[in-house]
Structure formats: structure tokens, C-alpha cells
Amino acid sequence: MAASEVVSAALQDSWGDFWLFRFFLNAAGYASIMVPGFLLIQYFKRKNYLETGRGICFPVIKSCVFGSEAKSAHPDDVSLAARNETMESSTAQQILKLLFCAAGLQASYLTWGVLQERVMTRTYGATETDPGEKFKDSQFLVFMNRILAFTVAGLYCALTKQPRHGAPMYKYSFASLSNILSSWCQYEALKYISFPTQVLAKASKVIPVMLMGKLVSRKSYEYWEYLTAVLISVGVSMFLLSSAPTKHLSTVTTFSGVVLLAGYIVFDSFTSNWQDALFTYKMSPVQMMFGVNIFSCLFTMGSLLEQGALLESVRFMARHSEFAAHAVLLSICSAFGQLFIFYTINQFGAAVFTIIMTLRQAFAILLSCLIYGHAITVVGGLGVAVVFMALFLRVYARSRMKKRSKKLPASEVPVQKV
């Protein structure tokens, strides 16, 4: 009987560690919140609550279910206004602002990347006699990141002047759900693939986006877009094929890692497209950050409480003070990194932001190899160089295209993704 109990406990632990099982468990937790919310929204709409509702709860229900339904013809007005102010300032001030943005983005996301790999791939509490234990619950890290981002965005909105909010609050929940799932896939993927592989896969998101646009929307692309997509594919293939399993265990790309990376790309693509649609309402990027993160906190906390994982993660933090410091710092970098993203795009536009973040990805690979000892061959290094050369070529070609289309009417200016 004792032996059978040990075997059943081992099987339970193995199932609990399997990422697909945890994915569906998390999804069930989110559904337990979304489904009742969906039914309530349908109920209020059927009852025409906007016309008949009264009482203390009316403003809250109106904001959550109906909003003001006032849309803006120019969703990037805030960004354009901030950029015009930048053009009027002196060159020295612009250079200082650019250096501030670049330093903030690099510091936030390089630190975030190093800590992310440390938390997900290394043990805590290891001694000469004890191998230590790994932290396994990626959802708790997502919760930590989102609750601090929600707090920072809320304080920013309270202390600064923001546009009058018009979007129904429930619409943020869709971007929030996809954002949670993409972040979860990103953390989980590090258990199966190396950090440099993940960074390159994220840098090559343009390929599935182009394929989806071609197949679904029948979009046409310029020759330079096809060229850079081919170069990115070649570079990623060179890097992956040059990774020898005998050199280091973490350089082995497993099937689970590939599936999780694909999930990250799919969910992240949906998040950015849904945010584009929401920006048709009059809102600032920080209001978007606040709205998405408030639902992210609700979903992740509800799921963690249902699984009993919140207390377990808190106990892990209590046992390992080093992990607690890493988790808090990870959340700080994530929250302030988002603010730097919005500020940089508003001040200098998406092209400058893309260049800074592309450099950040290259530095992240270099730091990961130096700190955690990932082995990259000469061919793999050339593959990395090809990928980033293609990314810079895309930025250059896109900026040239924008200069040619400056005479387009304002209504045709594309929405900036955040």
C-alpha cells in the first residue's frame, strides 16, 4: 500500500509538471471568471440596462458593459501631439530624451531577460548536500508582473491628465487573456529551450504574421518585406541547426518548446491587433495598460486561488528570499519597461523604438551566453547576425516608405502598436 501511494504521488507530480495539463488547468480557471462575466453582460444588454438602470451600481455597470461608445477618428492623436512637442524642443533636449528612453528600455528589459532565465532554469536553496528546488508556477510570475503594472499605470493615470475614457471595460478582457497566455507560454518555453533561441524566435514573428496576412487577408507585400523574411528564416535556421545537443543541455530545442513559442506568437499577435482595435476609442496608452492589467490581475489571482497555487508560491518566496527579490525585481522591470515603451513611441515614433528594442534583443543574447554559458558556434553566430541585419533592414526600408507617404491624409496614418 505504501508503495502504491508513492507511485500515485509520483504520477500526480509528473502530470502536474506537464505544461499542457497546467495550460488547460489555467484556462479552466480563466473560464470560470469569463463565462459568468459574459452571461452578466448579455443579461444587462438584453434588459436594456443603459435606459432603465438606476441606483448606486449604475455608473459601474455602464462603464463596464456599455462605456460611452465615443470613438476617435484619429486614435494616435496623443502620440502625434507629444511628437510635435518634441520637434519644437531643442536638438540637445531631444538627444537627452532619446538617451533617457534608450537607457530605460535597455536597463528594464535586459535585466528582465536575465532574471527571467534565472528564475525559470536555475534552482534555489542549493547546498553541498541539497540540490535545491526550482520554481515551477509561471502563472504566479505573470500575476506578480501584472499587479505591479496595474498599480503603476493606476498611479500614473491618477496623477496626470488623461483623455476621457469611452471604451466598455469588458473589452479589455480579451487582450488581457491573450496577454496572460502569451506571457505564460514565454516563461514555460524556457524550461525546454535556451533563452537565445527564444529571443530569435520572437524576433522572427514577422514571418507568421506575413503568412497569416497573405492567406487570410490577401495582403500584398513589398519586395523588401519578402527579402527580409527570407533572411530571418535563413538566420534562424543557421542558429538552430548549429546547436549541438552534446555541448549544453539547454541548447536542445524540444517539441514542447516549439509549441510553446508558437503559442506565444499566436497569443501575442492577437493582443496587439485587439489593442489596435481598442485604440479607436479615445484613450492613452497608459489607460490601455491600466485596463488590460486590471483584468490580468483578476484572471491570474482567481486561477491561482482555485488551484491553491497562490499560497504555495508565497511559501516558496518565504523559503527562498533570493527568489522573492528576483520576482519583485522582475515585476518592477516589466512595469517600468511598459512605461518606457509608451513614452518612447509617443516621443520618437515606432521606428526609433523598434531600433532600440532590436539592439536590446542582440544584447540579451550576448548577456545570456556570457552569464549562463550557452554555447554558440561560428555558424550560429552568423545566423544571429543575419537575423538582426534583416531586422535593421526592415526598419530602414519602412522609414523610407513612411517618408514617401508623408503626403497621405491623416486618416490613413496607421495605428502604432504597443
Coordinates of C-alpha atoms in Angstrom, one line a residue:
M1 CA 0.0 0.0 0.0
A2 CA 2.8 2.4 0.9
A3 CA 4.5 1.6 -2.5
S4 CA 1.3 2.3 -4.4
E5 CA 0.8 5.6 -2.6
V6 CA 4.4 6.6 -3.6
V7 CA 3.7 5.6 -7.2
S8 CA 0.4 7.5 -7.4
A9 CA 2.0 10.6 -5.8
A10 CA 4.8 10.4 -8.4
L11 CA 2.3 10.2 -11.2
Q12 CA 0.4 13.1 -9.9
D13 CA 3.6 15.2 -9.7
S14 CA 4.5 14.2 -13.2
W15 CA 1.1 15.3 -14.5
G16 CA 1.3 18.5 -12.5
D17 CA 4.6 19.3 -14.1
F18 CA 3.4 18.7 -17.7
W19 CA 2.9 22.0 -19.4
L20 CA -0.2 21.0 -21.4
F21 CA -2.0 19.9 -18.2
R22 CA -1.2 23.2 -16.5
F23 CA -2.3 25.1 -19.6
F24 CA -5.8 23.6 -19.5
L25 CA -6.0 23.9 -15.8
N26 CA -5.2 27.7 -16.1
A27 CA -7.6 28.0 -19.0
A28 CA -10.4 26.4 -16.8
G29 CA -9.7 29.0 -14.1
Y30 CA -10.0 31.9 -16.5
A31 CA -13.2 30.4 -18.0
S32 CA -14.7 30.2 -14.5
I33 CA -14.4 34.0 -14.4
M34 CA -15.1 34.9 -18.1
V35 CA -18.2 32.7 -18.6
P36 CA -20.2 34.3 -15.7
G37 CA -19.0 37.7 -16.8
F38 CA -20.2 37.0 -20.4
L39 CA -23.6 35.9 -19.1
L40 CA -23.9 39.1 -17.0
I41 CA -23.0 41.3 -19.9
Q42 CA -25.6 39.6 -22.1
Y43 CA -28.2 40.0 -19.4
F44 CA -27.6 43.7 -19.0
K45 CA -27.7 44.2 -22.8
R46 CA -31.0 42.2 -23.1
K47 CA -32.6 44.2 -20.3
N48 CA -31.5 47.5 -22.0
Y49 CA -30.0 48.5 -18.7
L50 CA -28.5 51.7 -20.2
E51 CA -32.0 53.1 -20.5
T52 CA -33.7 51.5 -17.5
G53 CA -31.0 51.1 -14.9
R54 CA -30.8 53.3 -11.8
G55 CA -29.1 53.3 -8.4
I56 CA -25.6 53.2 -7.0
C57 CA -24.3 50.4 -9.3
F58 CA -25.5 52.2 -12.5
P59 CA -22.2 54.1 -13.2
V60 CA -20.1 51.0 -12.6
I61 CA -22.2 48.8 -14.8
K62 CA -22.4 51.5 -17.5
S63 CA -18.6 51.8 -17.6
C64 CA -18.0 48.1 -17.6
V65 CA -20.7 46.9 -20.1
F66 CA -21.5 49.9 -22.3
G67 CA -18.9 52.6 -21.9
S68 CA -19.5 56.0 -23.6
E69 CA -19.2 54.4 -27.1
A70 CA -17.4 57.6 -28.3
K71 CA -14.8 56.7 -30.8
S72 CA -12.0 58.9 -32.1
A73 CA -11.3 59.3 -35.8
H74 CA -7.6 59.7 -35.0
P75 CA -6.6 57.1 -32.4
D76 CA -3.0 58.3 -32.4
D77 CA -3.8 62.0 -31.6
V78 CA -2.0 61.7 -28.2
S79 CA 1.1 60.3 -29.9
L80 CA 1.2 62.9 -32.6
A81 CA 0.7 65.7 -30.1
A82 CA 3.6 64.5 -28.0
R83 CA 5.8 64.1 -31.1
N84 CA 5.0 67.7 -32.2
E85 CA 6.2 69.0 -28.8
T86 CA 9.4 67.0 -29.3
M87 CA 10.0 68.6 -32.7
E88 CA 9.7 72.1 -31.1
S89 CA 12.3 71.4 -28.4
S90 CA 16.0 71.9 -29.0
T91 CA 18.2 69.3 -30.5
A92 CA 20.1 68.8 -27.2
Q93 CA 16.9 68.2 -25.4
Q94 CA 15.8 65.6 -28.0
I95 CA 19.2 63.8 -27.7
L96 CA 18.9 63.7 -23.9
K97 CA 15.3 62.4 -24.2
L98 CA 16.4 59.7 -26.7
L99 CA 19.3 58.6 -24.4
F100 CA 16.9 58.5 -21.5
C101 CA 14.5 56.3 -23.4
A102 CA 17.2 54.0 -24.7
A103 CA 18.8 53.6 -21.3
G104 CA 15.5 53.0 -19.6
L105 CA 14.4 50.4 -22.2
Q106 CA 17.8 48.6 -22.2
A107 CA 18.1 48.6 -18.4
S108 CA 14.5 47.4 -17.9
Y109 CA 14.4 44.6 -20.5
L110 CA 18.0 43.4 -20.3
T111 CA 17.6 43.0 -16.5
W112 CA 14.1 41.4 -17.1
G113 CA 15.6 38.9 -19.6
V114 CA 18.5 37.8 -17.3
L115 CA 16.2 37.4 -14.3
Q116 CA 13.6 35.5 -16.4
E117 CA 16.1 32.9 -17.4
R118 CA 17.5 32.7 -13.8
V119 CA 14.1 32.1 -12.3
M120 CA 12.9 29.5 -14.7
T121 CA 16.1 27.5 -15.3
R122 CA 18.0 27.5 -12.0
T123 CA 17.4 26.1 -8.6
Y124 CA 17.1 28.0 -5.3
G125 CA 18.4 26.9 -1.9
A126 CA 21.1 24.6 -3.3
T127 CA 23.8 23.5 -0.8
E128 CA 26.5 20.8 -0.8
T129 CA 24.1 18.2 0.4
D130 CA 20.8 19.6 -1.1
P131 CA 20.4 20.2 -4.8
G132 CA 17.7 22.8 -4.1
E133 CA 14.4 23.3 -5.8
K134 CA 13.1 25.0 -9.0
F135 CA 10.2 27.4 -9.1
K136 CA 7.6 25.9 -11.4
D137 CA 4.5 28.1 -11.4
S138 CA 4.8 30.5 -14.4
Q139 CA 1.3 31.9 -13.7
F140 CA 2.4 33.3 -10.3
L141 CA 5.2 35.3 -12.1
V142 CA 2.7 36.6 -14.6
F143 CA 0.5 37.7 -11.6
M144 CA 3.4 39.5 -9.9
N145 CA 4.2 41.3 -13.1
R146 CA 0.6 42.4 -13.8
I147 CA -0.3 43.5 -10.3
L148 CA 2.7 45.9 -10.2
A149 CA 2.0 47.1 -13.8
F150 CA -1.6 47.8 -12.8
T151 CA -0.5 49.8 -9.7
V152 CA 2.0 51.9 -11.7
A153 CA -0.5 52.6 -14.5
G154 CA -3.2 53.5 -12.0
L155 CA -0.9 56.0 -10.2
Y156 CA 0.2 57.5 -13.5
C157 CA -3.4 58.0 -14.6
A158 CA -4.4 59.5 -11.3
L159 CA -1.5 61.9 -11.2
T160 CA -1.6 63.1 -14.9
K161 CA -4.2 64.4 -17.2
Q162 CA -5.7 61.7 -19.4
P163 CA -8.4 61.6 -22.2
R164 CA -12.0 61.0 -21.2
H165 CA -12.3 57.2 -21.2
G166 CA -15.0 55.8 -23.5
A167 CA -14.4 52.1 -24.1
P168 CA -16.5 49.4 -22.3
M169 CA -14.2 47.9 -19.7
Y170 CA -15.1 44.3 -20.6
K171 CA -13.4 44.7 -24.0
Y172 CA -10.0 44.9 -22.3
S173 CA -10.5 41.3 -21.0
F174 CA -9.9 39.8 -24.5
A175 CA -6.5 41.5 -24.8
S176 CA -5.8 40.7 -21.2
L177 CA -6.5 37.0 -21.6
S178 CA -4.3 36.7 -24.7
N179 CA -1.6 38.7 -23.0
I180 CA -1.6 36.4 -19.9
L181 CA -1.4 33.3 -22.1
S182 CA 1.4 34.7 -24.3
S183 CA 3.4 35.6 -21.1
W184 CA 2.8 32.2 -19.6
C185 CA 4.0 30.5 -22.8
Q186 CA 7.1 32.7 -22.8
Y187 CA 8.0 31.6 -19.2
E188 CA 7.2 28.0 -19.8
A189 CA 9.2 27.8 -23.0
L190 CA 12.4 28.5 -21.1
K191 CA 12.1 25.1 -19.4
Y192 CA 12.6 23.4 -22.8
I193 CA 14.6 25.8 -25.0
S194 CA 17.5 28.2 -24.4
F195 CA 17.0 31.9 -24.0
P196 CA 18.9 32.8 -27.2
T197 CA 16.6 30.5 -29.2
Q198 CA 13.5 32.2 -27.6
V199 CA 14.8 35.7 -28.5
L200 CA 15.5 34.7 -32.1
A201 CA 12.0 33.1 -32.4
K202 CA 10.4 36.3 -31.0
A203 CA 12.5 38.4 -33.4
S204 CA 11.2 36.3 -36.3
K205 CA 7.5 36.9 -35.6
V206 CA 7.2 38.8 -38.8
I207 CA 7.2 35.6 -40.8
P208 CA 4.0 34.0 -39.4
V209 CA 2.4 37.5 -39.5
M210 CA 3.1 37.9 -43.2
L211 CA 1.9 34.3 -43.9
M212 CA -1.3 35.0 -42.0
G213 CA -1.9 38.3 -43.8
K214 CA -1.3 36.6 -47.2
L215 CA -3.6 33.6 -46.5
V216 CA -6.4 35.3 -44.6
S217 CA -6.5 39.0 -45.6
R218 CA -5.0 38.6 -49.2
K219 CA -2.4 41.3 -48.3
S220 CA 0.3 42.2 -50.7
Y221 CA 3.9 43.0 -49.6
E222 CA 6.8 44.9 -50.9
Y223 CA 9.9 43.1 -52.3
W224 CA 12.0 44.2 -49.3
E225 CA 9.5 42.5 -46.9
Y226 CA 9.9 39.2 -48.7
L227 CA 13.7 39.6 -48.7
T228 CA 13.9 40.3 -45.0
A229 CA 11.5 37.5 -44.2
V230 CA 13.8 35.0 -46.1
L231 CA 16.9 36.4 -44.4
I232 CA 15.3 36.0 -41.0
S233 CA 14.3 32.4 -41.9
V234 CA 17.9 31.6 -43.0
G235 CA 19.4 33.2 -39.9
V236 CA 17.1 31.3 -37.5
S237 CA 17.7 28.0 -39.4
M238 CA 21.5 28.5 -39.2
F239 CA 21.3 29.2 -35.5
L240 CA 19.0 26.2 -34.7
L241 CA 20.8 23.7 -36.9
S242 CA 24.2 24.7 -35.5
S243 CA 23.2 24.0 -31.9
A244 CA 24.7 20.7 -30.9
P245 CA 23.0 18.7 -28.2
T246 CA 26.3 17.4 -26.8
K247 CA 27.5 20.9 -26.0
H248 CA 24.9 22.0 -23.5
L249 CA 21.6 20.6 -22.5
S250 CA 19.8 24.0 -22.6
T251 CA 20.6 24.4 -26.3
V252 CA 18.4 21.5 -27.2
T253 CA 15.2 22.7 -28.8
T254 CA 12.4 20.3 -27.8
F255 CA 9.0 19.9 -29.4
S256 CA 7.3 21.3 -26.3
G257 CA 9.5 24.4 -26.6
V258 CA 8.5 24.9 -30.2
V259 CA 4.8 24.5 -29.4
L260 CA 5.0 27.0 -26.5
L261 CA 6.9 29.5 -28.7
A262 CA 4.2 29.1 -31.4
G263 CA 1.5 29.7 -28.7
Y264 CA 3.4 32.8 -27.6
I265 CA 3.5 34.2 -31.1
V266 CA -0.2 33.5 -31.8
F267 CA -1.5 35.0 -28.5
D268 CA 0.9 38.0 -28.7
S269 CA -0.3 38.7 -32.3
F270 CA -3.9 38.7 -31.2
T271 CA -3.1 41.0 -28.3
S272 CA -1.5 43.7 -30.5
N273 CA -4.3 43.5 -33.1
W274 CA -7.0 43.7 -30.4
Q275 CA -5.3 46.7 -28.9
D276 CA -5.2 48.4 -32.3
A277 CA -9.0 48.0 -32.4
L278 CA -9.4 49.4 -28.9
F279 CA -7.4 52.5 -29.7
T280 CA -10.3 53.6 -31.9
Y281 CA -11.7 54.8 -28.6
K282 CA -10.3 58.0 -27.1
M283 CA -7.7 56.6 -24.7
S284 CA -4.0 57.0 -23.9
P285 CA -1.5 54.1 -23.9
V286 CA -1.3 54.2 -20.1
Q287 CA -5.1 53.8 -19.9
M288 CA -4.7 50.8 -22.1
M289 CA -2.1 49.5 -19.8
F290 CA -4.3 50.0 -16.8
G291 CA -7.4 48.4 -18.4
V292 CA -5.6 45.3 -19.6
N293 CA -3.7 44.7 -16.4
I294 CA -6.7 45.1 -14.1
F295 CA -8.3 42.1 -15.9
S296 CA -5.0 40.3 -15.9
C297 CA -4.8 40.6 -12.1
L298 CA -8.4 39.3 -11.8
F299 CA -7.8 36.3 -14.0
T300 CA -4.5 35.2 -12.6
M301 CA -5.5 35.7 -9.0
G302 CA -8.7 33.8 -9.5
S303 CA -7.0 30.9 -11.2
L304 CA -4.2 30.8 -8.6
L305 CA -6.7 30.7 -5.7
E306 CA -8.8 28.0 -7.4
Q307 CA -5.7 25.8 -7.8
G308 CA -4.4 26.6 -4.4
A309 CA -1.2 27.7 -6.0
L310 CA -1.1 31.2 -4.6
L311 CA -0.2 30.1 -1.1
E312 CA 2.3 27.5 -2.4
S313 CA 4.1 30.2 -4.3
V314 CA 4.1 32.6 -1.4
R315 CA 5.6 29.8 0.8
F316 CA 8.3 29.3 -1.8
M317 CA 9.0 33.0 -1.6
A318 CA 9.2 32.7 2.2
R319 CA 11.6 29.8 2.0
H320 CA 13.9 31.5 -0.6
S321 CA 14.5 35.2 -0.1
E322 CA 16.6 35.3 -3.2
F323 CA 13.6 34.2 -5.3
A324 CA 11.4 36.9 -3.6
A325 CA 13.9 39.5 -4.6
H326 CA 14.1 38.2 -8.2
A327 CA 10.3 38.1 -8.5
V328 CA 9.9 41.6 -7.2
L329 CA 12.7 43.0 -9.4
L330 CA 11.3 41.1 -12.4
S331 CA 7.9 42.8 -11.9
I332 CA 9.5 46.3 -11.5
C333 CA 11.4 45.9 -14.7
S334 CA 8.3 44.7 -16.6
A335 CA 6.1 47.5 -15.3
F336 CA 8.5 50.4 -15.9
G337 CA 9.6 48.8 -19.2
Q338 CA 6.0 49.2 -20.4
L339 CA 6.0 52.9 -19.4
F340 CA 9.3 53.4 -21.3
I341 CA 7.7 51.7 -24.4
F342 CA 4.7 54.2 -24.4
Y343 CA 6.9 57.2 -23.7
T344 CA 9.4 56.3 -26.4
I345 CA 6.7 55.7 -29.1
N346 CA 4.9 58.9 -28.1
Q347 CA 8.1 61.0 -28.3
F348 CA 10.0 59.5 -31.2
G349 CA 7.7 57.1 -33.1
A350 CA 7.7 53.4 -33.7
A351 CA 10.8 53.3 -35.9
V352 CA 13.2 54.6 -33.2
F353 CA 11.5 52.3 -30.7
T354 CA 12.0 49.3 -33.0
I355 CA 15.7 50.0 -33.4
I356 CA 16.2 50.3 -29.6
M357 CA 14.4 47.1 -28.9
T358 CA 16.2 45.2 -31.7
L359 CA 19.5 46.2 -30.2
R360 CA 18.1 45.1 -26.8
Q361 CA 17.4 41.6 -28.3
A362 CA 21.0 41.3 -29.6
F363 CA 22.4 42.4 -26.2
A364 CA 20.1 40.0 -24.4
I365 CA 21.5 37.0 -26.4
L366 CA 25.1 38.2 -25.7
L367 CA 24.4 38.6 -21.9
S368 CA 22.7 35.2 -21.7
C369 CA 25.6 33.5 -23.4
L370 CA 28.1 35.2 -21.1
I371 CA 26.2 34.7 -17.8
Y372 CA 24.7 31.3 -18.3
G373 CA 27.3 29.7 -20.6
H374 CA 25.2 29.0 -23.7
A375 CA 27.4 27.6 -26.4
I376 CA 27.0 29.2 -29.9
T377 CA 29.1 28.0 -32.8
V378 CA 30.5 30.3 -35.6
V379 CA 27.6 29.3 -37.9
G380 CA 25.1 30.1 -35.1
G381 CA 26.7 33.4 -34.5
L382 CA 26.5 34.2 -38.2
G383 CA 22.8 33.2 -38.1
V384 CA 22.2 35.7 -35.3
A385 CA 24.0 38.4 -37.3
V386 CA 21.8 37.6 -40.3
V387 CA 18.6 37.9 -38.3
F388 CA 19.5 41.3 -36.8
M389 CA 20.8 42.6 -40.1
A390 CA 17.4 41.7 -41.7
L391 CA 15.5 43.4 -38.8
F392 CA 17.5 46.6 -39.2
L393 CA 16.9 46.4 -43.0
R394 CA 13.2 46.3 -42.3
V395 CA 13.4 49.3 -40.1
Y396 CA 15.3 51.3 -42.7
A397 CA 13.0 50.3 -45.6
R398 CA 9.9 51.1 -43.5
S399 CA 11.2 54.5 -42.6
R400 CA 11.9 55.2 -46.3
M401 CA 8.4 54.2 -47.2
K402 CA 7.0 56.5 -44.5
K403 CA 8.9 59.4 -45.8
R404 CA 7.4 58.8 -49.3
S405 CA 3.9 58.6 -47.8
K406 CA 4.1 61.8 -45.7
K407 CA 1.5 63.4 -48.0
L408 CA -1.2 60.9 -47.1
P409 CA -4.2 62.3 -45.3
A410 CA -4.2 61.9 -41.5
S411 CA -7.0 59.3 -41.6
E412 CA -4.7 56.9 -43.4
V413 CA -1.9 57.1 -40.8
P414 CA -1.5 53.6 -39.3
V415 CA -2.1 53.0 -35.6
Q416 CA 1.1 52.4 -33.6
K417 CA 1.2 49.0 -31.8
V418 CA 2.1 48.9 -28.2

